[in-house]
Short mmCIF file of C-alpha atoms in Angstrom, two decimals:
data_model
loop_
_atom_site.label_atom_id
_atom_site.label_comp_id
_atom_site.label_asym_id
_atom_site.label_seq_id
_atom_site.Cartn_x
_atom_site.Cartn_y
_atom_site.Cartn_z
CA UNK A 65 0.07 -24.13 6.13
CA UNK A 66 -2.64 -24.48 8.89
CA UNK A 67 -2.89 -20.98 9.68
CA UNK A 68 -3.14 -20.03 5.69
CA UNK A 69 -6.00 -22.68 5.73
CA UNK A 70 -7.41 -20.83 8.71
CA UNK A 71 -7.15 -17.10 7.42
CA UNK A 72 -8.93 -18.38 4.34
CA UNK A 73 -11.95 -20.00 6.61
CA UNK A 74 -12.19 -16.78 8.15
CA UNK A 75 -12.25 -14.79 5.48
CA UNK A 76 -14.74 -17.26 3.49
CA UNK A 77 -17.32 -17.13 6.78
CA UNK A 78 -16.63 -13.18 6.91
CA UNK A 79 -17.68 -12.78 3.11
CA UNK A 80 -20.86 -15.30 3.96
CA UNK A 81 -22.26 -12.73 6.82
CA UNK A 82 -21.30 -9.46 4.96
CA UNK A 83 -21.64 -7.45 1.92
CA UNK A 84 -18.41 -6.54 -0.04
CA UNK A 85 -19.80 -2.54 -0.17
CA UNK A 86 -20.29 -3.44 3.66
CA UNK A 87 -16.74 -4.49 3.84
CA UNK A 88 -15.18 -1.94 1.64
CA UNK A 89 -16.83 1.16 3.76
CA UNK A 90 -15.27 -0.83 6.98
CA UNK A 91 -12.22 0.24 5.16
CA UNK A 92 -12.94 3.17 4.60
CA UNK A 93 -12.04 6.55 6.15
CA UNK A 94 -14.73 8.52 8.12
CA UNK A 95 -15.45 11.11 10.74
CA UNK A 96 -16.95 9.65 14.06
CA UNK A 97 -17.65 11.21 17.12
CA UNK A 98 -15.38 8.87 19.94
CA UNK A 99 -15.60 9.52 23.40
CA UNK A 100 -12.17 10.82 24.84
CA UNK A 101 -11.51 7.86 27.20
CA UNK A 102 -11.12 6.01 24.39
CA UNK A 103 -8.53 8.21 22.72
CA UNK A 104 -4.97 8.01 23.80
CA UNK A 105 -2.39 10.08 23.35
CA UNK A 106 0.25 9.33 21.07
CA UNK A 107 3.40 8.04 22.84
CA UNK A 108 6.47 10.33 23.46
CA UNK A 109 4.19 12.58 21.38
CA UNK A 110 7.04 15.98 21.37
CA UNK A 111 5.03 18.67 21.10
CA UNK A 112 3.78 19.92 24.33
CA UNK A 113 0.41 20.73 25.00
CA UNK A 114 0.84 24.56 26.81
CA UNK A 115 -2.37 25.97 28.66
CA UNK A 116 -1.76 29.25 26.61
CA UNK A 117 -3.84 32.41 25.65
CA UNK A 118 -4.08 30.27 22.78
CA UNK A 119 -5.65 27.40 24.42
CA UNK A 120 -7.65 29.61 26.26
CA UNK A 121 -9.21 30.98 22.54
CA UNK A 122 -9.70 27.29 21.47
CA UNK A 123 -11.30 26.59 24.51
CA UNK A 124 -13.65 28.95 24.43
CA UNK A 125 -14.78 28.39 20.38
CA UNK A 126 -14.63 24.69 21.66
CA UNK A 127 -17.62 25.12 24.38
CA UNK A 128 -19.42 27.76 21.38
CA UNK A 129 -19.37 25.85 18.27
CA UNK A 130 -17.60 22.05 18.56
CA UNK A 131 -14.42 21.04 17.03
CA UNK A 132 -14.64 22.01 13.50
CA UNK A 133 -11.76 20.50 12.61
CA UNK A 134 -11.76 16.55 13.20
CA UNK A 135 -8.68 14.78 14.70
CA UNK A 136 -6.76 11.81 13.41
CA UNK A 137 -6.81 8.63 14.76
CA UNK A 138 -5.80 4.95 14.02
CA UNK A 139 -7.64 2.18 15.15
CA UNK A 140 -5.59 0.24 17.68
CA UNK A 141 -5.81 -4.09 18.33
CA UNK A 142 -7.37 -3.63 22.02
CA UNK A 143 -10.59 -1.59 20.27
CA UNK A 144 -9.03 1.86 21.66
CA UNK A 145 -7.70 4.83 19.29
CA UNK A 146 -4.47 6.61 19.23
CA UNK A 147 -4.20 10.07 18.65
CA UNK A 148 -2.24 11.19 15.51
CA UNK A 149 -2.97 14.73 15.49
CA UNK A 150 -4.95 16.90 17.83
CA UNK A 151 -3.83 16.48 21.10
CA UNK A 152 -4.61 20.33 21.68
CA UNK A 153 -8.00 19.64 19.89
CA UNK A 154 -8.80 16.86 22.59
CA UNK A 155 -7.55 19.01 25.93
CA UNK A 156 -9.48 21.82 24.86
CA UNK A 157 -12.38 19.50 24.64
CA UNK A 158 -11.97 18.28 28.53
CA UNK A 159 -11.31 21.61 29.33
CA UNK A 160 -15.23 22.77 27.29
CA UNK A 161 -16.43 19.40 29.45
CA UNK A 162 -17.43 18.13 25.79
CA UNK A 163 -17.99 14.03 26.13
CA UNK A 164 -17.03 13.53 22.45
CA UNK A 165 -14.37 14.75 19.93
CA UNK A 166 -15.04 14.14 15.93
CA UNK A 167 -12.13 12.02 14.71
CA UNK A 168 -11.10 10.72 11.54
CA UNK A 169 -10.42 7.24 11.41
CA UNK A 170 -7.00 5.85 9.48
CA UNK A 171 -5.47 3.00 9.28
CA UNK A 172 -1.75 3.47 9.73
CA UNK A 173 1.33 1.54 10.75
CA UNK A 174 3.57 2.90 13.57
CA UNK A 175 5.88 4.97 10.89
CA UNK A 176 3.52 6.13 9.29
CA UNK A 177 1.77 7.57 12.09
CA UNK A 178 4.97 9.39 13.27
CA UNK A 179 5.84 10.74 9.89
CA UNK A 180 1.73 11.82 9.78
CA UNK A 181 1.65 12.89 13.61
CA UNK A 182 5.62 15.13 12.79
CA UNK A 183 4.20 16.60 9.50
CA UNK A 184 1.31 18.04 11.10
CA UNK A 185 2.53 19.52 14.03
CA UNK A 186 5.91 21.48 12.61
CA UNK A 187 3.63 23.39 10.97
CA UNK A 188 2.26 25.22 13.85
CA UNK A 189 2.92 28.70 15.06
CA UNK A 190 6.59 28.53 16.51
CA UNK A 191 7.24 25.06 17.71
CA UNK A 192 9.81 25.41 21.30
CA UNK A 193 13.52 24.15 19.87
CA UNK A 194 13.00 21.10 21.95
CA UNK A 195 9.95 20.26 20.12
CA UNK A 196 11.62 20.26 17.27
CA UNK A 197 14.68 18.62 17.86
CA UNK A 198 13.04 15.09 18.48
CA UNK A 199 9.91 15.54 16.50
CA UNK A 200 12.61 15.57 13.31
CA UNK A 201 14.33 13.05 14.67
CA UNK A 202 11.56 10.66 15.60
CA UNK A 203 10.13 11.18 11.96
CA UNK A 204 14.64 10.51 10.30
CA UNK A 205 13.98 7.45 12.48
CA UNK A 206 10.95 6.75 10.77
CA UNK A 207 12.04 7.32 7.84
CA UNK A 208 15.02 5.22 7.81
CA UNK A 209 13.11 2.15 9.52
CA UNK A 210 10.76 2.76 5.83
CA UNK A 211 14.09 2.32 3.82
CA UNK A 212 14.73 6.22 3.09
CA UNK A 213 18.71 6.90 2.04
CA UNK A 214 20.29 8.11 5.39
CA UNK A 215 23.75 8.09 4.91
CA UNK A 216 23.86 12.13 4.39
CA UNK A 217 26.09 13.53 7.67
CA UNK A 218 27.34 16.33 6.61
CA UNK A 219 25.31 19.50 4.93
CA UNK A 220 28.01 19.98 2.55
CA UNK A 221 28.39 16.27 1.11
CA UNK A 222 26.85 17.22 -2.05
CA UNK A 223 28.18 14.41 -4.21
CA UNK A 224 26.00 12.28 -1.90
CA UNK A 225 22.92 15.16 -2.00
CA UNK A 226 22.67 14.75 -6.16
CA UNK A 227 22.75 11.19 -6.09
CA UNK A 228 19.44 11.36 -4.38
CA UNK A 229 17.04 12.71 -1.93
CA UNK A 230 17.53 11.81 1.65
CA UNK A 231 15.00 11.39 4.64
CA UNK A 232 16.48 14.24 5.86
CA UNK A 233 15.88 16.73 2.83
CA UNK A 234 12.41 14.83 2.77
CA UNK A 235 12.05 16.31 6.19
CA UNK A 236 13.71 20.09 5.31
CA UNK A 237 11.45 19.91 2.24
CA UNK A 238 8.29 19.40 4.23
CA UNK A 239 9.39 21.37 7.26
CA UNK A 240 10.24 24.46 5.25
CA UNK A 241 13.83 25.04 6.74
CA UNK A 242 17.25 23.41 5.12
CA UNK A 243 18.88 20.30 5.05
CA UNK A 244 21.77 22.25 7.82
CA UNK A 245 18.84 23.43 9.95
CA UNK A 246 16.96 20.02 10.37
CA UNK A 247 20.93 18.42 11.15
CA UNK A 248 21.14 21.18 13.93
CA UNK A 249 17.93 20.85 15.52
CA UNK A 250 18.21 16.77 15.43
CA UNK A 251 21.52 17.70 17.81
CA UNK A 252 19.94 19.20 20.49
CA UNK A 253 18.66 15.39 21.79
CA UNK A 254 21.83 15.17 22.94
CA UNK A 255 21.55 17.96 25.57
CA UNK A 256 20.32 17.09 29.11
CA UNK A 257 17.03 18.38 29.84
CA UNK A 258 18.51 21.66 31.66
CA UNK A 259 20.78 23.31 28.80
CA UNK A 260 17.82 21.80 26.58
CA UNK A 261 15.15 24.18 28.62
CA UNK A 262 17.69 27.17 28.46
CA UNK A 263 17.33 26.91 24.39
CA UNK A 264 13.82 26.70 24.94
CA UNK A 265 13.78 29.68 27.03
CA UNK A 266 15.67 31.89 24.04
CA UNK A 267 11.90 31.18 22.98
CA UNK A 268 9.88 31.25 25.49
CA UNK A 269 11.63 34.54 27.62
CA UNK A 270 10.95 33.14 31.17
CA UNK A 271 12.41 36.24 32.95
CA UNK A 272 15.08 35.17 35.50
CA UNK A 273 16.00 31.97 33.50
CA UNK A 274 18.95 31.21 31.37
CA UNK A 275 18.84 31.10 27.80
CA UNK A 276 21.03 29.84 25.00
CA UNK A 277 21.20 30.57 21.61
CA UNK A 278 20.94 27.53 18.64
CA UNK A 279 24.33 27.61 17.69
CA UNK A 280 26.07 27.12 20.92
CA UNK A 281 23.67 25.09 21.98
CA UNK A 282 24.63 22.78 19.08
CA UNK A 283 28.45 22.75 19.84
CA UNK A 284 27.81 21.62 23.82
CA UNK A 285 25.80 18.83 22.40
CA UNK A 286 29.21 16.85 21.55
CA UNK A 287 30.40 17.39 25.59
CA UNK A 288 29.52 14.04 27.28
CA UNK A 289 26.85 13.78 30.10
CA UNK A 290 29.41 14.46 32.80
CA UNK A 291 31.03 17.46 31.19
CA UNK A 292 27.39 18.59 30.23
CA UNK A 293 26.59 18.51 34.15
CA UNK A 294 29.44 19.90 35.22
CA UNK A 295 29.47 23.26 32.14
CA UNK A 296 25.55 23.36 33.85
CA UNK A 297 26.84 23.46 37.66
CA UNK A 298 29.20 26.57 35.91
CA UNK A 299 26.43 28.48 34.20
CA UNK A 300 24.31 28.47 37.47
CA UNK A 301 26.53 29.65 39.48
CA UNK A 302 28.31 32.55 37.26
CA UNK A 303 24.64 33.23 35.70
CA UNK A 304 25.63 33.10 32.18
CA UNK A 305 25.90 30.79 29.37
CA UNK A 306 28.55 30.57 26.91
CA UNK A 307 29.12 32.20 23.58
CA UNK A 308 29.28 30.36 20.58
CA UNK A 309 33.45 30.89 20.42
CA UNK A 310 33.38 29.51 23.94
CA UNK A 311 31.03 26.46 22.73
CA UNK A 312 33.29 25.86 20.19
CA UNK A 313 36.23 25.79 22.61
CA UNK A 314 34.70 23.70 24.95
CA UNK A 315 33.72 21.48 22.45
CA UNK A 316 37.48 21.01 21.15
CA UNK A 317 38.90 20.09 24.47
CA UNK A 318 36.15 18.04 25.26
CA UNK A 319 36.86 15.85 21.65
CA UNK A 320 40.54 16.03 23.20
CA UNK A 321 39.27 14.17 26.38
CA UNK A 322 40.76 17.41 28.66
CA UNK A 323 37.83 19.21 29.32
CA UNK A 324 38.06 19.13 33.28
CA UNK A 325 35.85 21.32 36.11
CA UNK A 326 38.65 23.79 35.97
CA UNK A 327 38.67 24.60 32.28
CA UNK A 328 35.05 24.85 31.91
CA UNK A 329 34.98 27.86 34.38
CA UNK A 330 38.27 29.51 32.62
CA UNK A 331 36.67 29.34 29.44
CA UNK A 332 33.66 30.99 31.02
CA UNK A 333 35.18 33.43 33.19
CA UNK A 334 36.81 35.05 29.66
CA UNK A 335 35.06 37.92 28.47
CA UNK A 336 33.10 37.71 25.53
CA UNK A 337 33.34 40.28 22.77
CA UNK A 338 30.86 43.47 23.20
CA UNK A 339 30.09 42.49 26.93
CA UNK A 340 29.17 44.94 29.38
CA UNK A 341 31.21 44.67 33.10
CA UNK A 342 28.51 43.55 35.29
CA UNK A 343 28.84 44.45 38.56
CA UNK A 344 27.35 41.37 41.17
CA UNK A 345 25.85 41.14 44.48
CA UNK A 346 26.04 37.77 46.41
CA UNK A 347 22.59 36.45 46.59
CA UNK A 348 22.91 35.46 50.52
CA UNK A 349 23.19 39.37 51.10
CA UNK A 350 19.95 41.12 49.69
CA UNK A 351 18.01 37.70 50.12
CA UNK A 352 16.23 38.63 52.90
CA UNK A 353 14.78 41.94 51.77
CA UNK A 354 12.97 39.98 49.04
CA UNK A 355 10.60 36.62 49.47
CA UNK A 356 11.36 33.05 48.76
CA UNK A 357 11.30 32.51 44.81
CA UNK A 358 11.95 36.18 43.44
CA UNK A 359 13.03 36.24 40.09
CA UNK A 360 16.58 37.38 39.53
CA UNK A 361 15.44 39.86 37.37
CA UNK A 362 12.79 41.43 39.58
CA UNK A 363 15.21 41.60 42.21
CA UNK A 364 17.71 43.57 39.82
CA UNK A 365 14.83 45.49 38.52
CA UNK A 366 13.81 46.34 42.24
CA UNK A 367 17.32 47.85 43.44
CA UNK A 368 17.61 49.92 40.56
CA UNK A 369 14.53 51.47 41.39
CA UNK A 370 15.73 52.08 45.30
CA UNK A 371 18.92 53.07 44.30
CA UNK A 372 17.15 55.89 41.73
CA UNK A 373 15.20 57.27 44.67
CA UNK A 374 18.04 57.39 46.70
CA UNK A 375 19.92 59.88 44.35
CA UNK A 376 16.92 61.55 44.24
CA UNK A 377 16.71 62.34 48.11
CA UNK A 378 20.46 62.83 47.80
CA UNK A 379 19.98 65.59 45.68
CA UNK A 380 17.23 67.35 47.41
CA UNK A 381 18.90 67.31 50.47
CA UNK A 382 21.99 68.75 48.90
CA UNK A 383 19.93 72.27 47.53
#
């Protein structure tokens, strides 16, 4: 009762000093120019910020012509702001050596701000699979905090799907991609950072690194940590990552609680359908001709080419 009594004596001394127009633009959104020390970045914020040809091009319009396009912001208690979206907006700002960036102002509670901050970034050119994976679920959490119907598991429960929309069609809807693909994605938080960066790389192309299709990727995320570890320890040292039939399989023992060390390199020693014999070189023997660091690849790429000059004097020595 005392604090109602108080909030009223506030409010009656606030309306004594100020205007109601003066109180109704306070409320109001609007574009201000804040200085980036008092923006912060939005926590656990998904999407990575990638110094890019892209950034490079936003940079440069940055230090010609501004920000055109404001940022979003909410106000925070301490007086600060926290970034909703525009986190590339506000690097390549640093990066022009620009003191200011033009925000929009919103109020928004913490939901809202992830639903807002998820909307706006899955909508830009080819999010990484990780990026993905817990921007969706970050926004199901959300959601489901906000009351949304989340009892949909399985993409083919369609008595449940006509009884009403879920947060997670909410999210497909939005996203642009089905009800399936958002499920699949929202699986991939249960990969360990490595076998998460190999999906990644099926992306990204970083020559001399793994990379791992959705689908498999998917099945492995039902192997506990442990058996996660020990299928990564596998693919490192044979080079190779499994198939989705070998996924699957690993995935079935695993639910059977027999997936051991053993297993996990017979299942990945089989030979998958359409694959080429590879013929392999220990590293520890053509190490030295090449320096600390060289790509797999380049090293593969480089023997090739000796081995082509080779024939070459072969044959001219045999005329």
């Amino acid at each position: 009762m005392a604090q109602s009594s108080a909030t009223n004596l506030l409010t009656s001394v606030d309306s004594l000093f100020t205007t109601q127009k003066e109180r109704d633009t306070a409320n109001q959104e609007r574009i201000v120019e804040l200085p980036l020390p008092q923006i912060a970045d939005f926590p656990n914020h998904p999407f990575k910020v990638r110094m890019d040809a892209a950034m490079v091009e936003l940079t440069e319009s940055v230090q010609l012509n501004g920000v055109l396009l404001p940022a979003l912001v909410r106000p925070m208690p301490d007086g600060t702001y926290q970034m909703v979206s525009g986190h590339r907006r506000k690097y390549a700002t640093e990066l022009a050596e620009r003191p200011t960036l033009p925000c929009i102002i919103r109020e928004m509670s913490d939901d809202d701000a992830i639903i807002v901050m998820v909307s706006s970034n899955v909508q830009r050119l080819k999010p990484l699979p990780s990026e993905r994976a817990f921007a969706y679920k970050m926004r199901l959490d959300a959601m489901k905090r906000q009351g949304y119907r989340t009892d949909l598991t399985s993409a083919n429960d369609l008595q449940k799907l006509i009884q009403g929309q879920t947060s997670r069609d909410s999210i497909a809807k939005e996203a642009g991609k089905s009800h399936e693909t958002i499920r699949l994605y929202i699986c991939l938080t249960n990969l360990i950072p490595e076998i998460l960066e190999m999906v990644d790389n099926s992306v990204l192309k970083v020559p001399g690194k793994l990379q791992m299709a959705l689908r498999p990727a998917v099945e492995l995320s039902y192997l506990t940590e442990p058996e996660q570890k020990e299928l990564l320890t596998t693919m490192q040292a044979e080079e190779c990552t499994p198939s989705h039939a070998q996924a699957i399989e690993l995935r079935g023992h695993s639910e059977k609680g027999e997936l051991t060390a053993a297993l996990i390199l017979s299942i990945m020693e089989q030979e998958k359908p359409n694959q080429v014999e590879q013929f392999r070189i220990p590293k520890e023997r053509i190490a030295k001709f090449f320096a600390p660091g060289t790509p797999t690849q380049t090293m593969e790429d480089t023997i090739v080419k000796a081995l082509e000059l080779y024939r070459k004097r072969q044959r001219k020595q045999t005329r």
